[in-house]
Short mmCIF file of C-alpha atoms in Angstrom, two decimals:
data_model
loop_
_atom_site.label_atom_id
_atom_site.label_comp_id
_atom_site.label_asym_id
_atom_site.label_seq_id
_atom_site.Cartn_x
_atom_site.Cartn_y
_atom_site.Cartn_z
CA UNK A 1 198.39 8.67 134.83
CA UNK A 2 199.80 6.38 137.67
CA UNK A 3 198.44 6.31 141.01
CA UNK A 4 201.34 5.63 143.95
CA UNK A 5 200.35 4.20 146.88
CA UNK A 6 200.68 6.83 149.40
CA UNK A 7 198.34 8.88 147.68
CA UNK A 8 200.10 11.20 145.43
CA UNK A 9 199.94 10.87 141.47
CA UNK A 10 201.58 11.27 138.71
CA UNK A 11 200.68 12.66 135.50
CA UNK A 12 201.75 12.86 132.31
CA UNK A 13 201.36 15.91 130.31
CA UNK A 14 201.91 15.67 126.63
CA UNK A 15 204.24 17.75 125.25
CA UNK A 16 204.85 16.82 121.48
CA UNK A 17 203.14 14.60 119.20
CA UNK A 18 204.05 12.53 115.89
CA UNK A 19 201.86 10.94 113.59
CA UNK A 20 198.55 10.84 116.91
CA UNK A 21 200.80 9.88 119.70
CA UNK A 22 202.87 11.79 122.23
CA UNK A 23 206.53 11.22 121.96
CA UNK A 24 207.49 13.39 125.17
CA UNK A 25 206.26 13.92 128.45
CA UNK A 26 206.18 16.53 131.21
CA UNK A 27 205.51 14.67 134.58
CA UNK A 28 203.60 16.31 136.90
CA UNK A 29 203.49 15.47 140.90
CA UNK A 30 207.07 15.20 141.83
CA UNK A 31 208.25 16.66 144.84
CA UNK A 32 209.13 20.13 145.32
CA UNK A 33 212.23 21.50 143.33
CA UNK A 34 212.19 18.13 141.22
CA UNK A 35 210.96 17.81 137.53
CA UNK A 36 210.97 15.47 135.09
CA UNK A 37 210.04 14.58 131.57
CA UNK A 38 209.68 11.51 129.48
CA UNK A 39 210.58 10.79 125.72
CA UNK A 40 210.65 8.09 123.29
CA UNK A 41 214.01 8.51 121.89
CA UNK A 42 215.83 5.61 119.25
CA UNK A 43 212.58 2.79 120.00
CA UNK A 44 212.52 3.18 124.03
CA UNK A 45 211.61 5.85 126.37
CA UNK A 46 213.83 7.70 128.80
CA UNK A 47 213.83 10.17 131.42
CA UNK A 48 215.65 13.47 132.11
CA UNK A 49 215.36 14.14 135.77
CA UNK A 50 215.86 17.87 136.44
CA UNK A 51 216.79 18.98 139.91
CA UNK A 52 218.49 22.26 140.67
CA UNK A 53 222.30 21.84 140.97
CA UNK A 54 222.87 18.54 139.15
CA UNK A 55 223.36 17.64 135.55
CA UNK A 56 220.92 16.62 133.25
CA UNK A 57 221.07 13.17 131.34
CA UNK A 58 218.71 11.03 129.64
CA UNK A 59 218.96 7.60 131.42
CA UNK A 60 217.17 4.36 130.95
CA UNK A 61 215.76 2.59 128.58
CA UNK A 62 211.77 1.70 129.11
CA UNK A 63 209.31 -0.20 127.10
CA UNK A 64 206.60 1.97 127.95
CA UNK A 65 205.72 5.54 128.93
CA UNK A 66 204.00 3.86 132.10
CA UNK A 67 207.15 1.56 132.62
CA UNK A 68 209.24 4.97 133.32
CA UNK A 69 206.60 6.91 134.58
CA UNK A 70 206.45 3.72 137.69
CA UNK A 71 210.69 3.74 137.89
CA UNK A 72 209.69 7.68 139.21
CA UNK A 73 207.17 6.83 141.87
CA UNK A 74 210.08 7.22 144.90
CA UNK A 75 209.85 10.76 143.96
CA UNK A 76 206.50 11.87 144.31
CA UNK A 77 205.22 13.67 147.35
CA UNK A 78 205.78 17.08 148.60
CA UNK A 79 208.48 16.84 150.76
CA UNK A 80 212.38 17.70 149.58
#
């Protein structure tokens, strides 16, 4: 969980686990008509932004859960 500073959150809802630890995200807090999820894929973790209309792609290459989960914080709120 990562608090932004205008007072929206994030969350991170596990969605599969290996061997006691989550390997892949849902995040949860994003503005309207956006979604995201996290996964540890090859060592790092990446994200696949989902927004209606556009393609989909895994991009970046985080050290952390948390490290990706802060790269998203420009999309929280509620407004498009």
């Amino acid at each position: 969980m990562n608090k932004v500073d205008n007072g929206f959150m994030l969350i991170l809802r596990p969605l599969e686990i290996s061997e006691g630890e989550p390997y892949r995200y849902e995040v949860i807090g994003l503005r309207t008509g956006r979604s995201a999820m996290l996964a540890r894929l090859s060592g790092v973790w990446k994200i696949l932004k989902i927004e209606p209309g556009k393609s989909y792609a895994w991009t970046g290459s985080f050290l952390s859960a948390g490290d990706a989960l802060t790269s998203l914080e420009g999309d929280v709120g509620t407004s498009n």
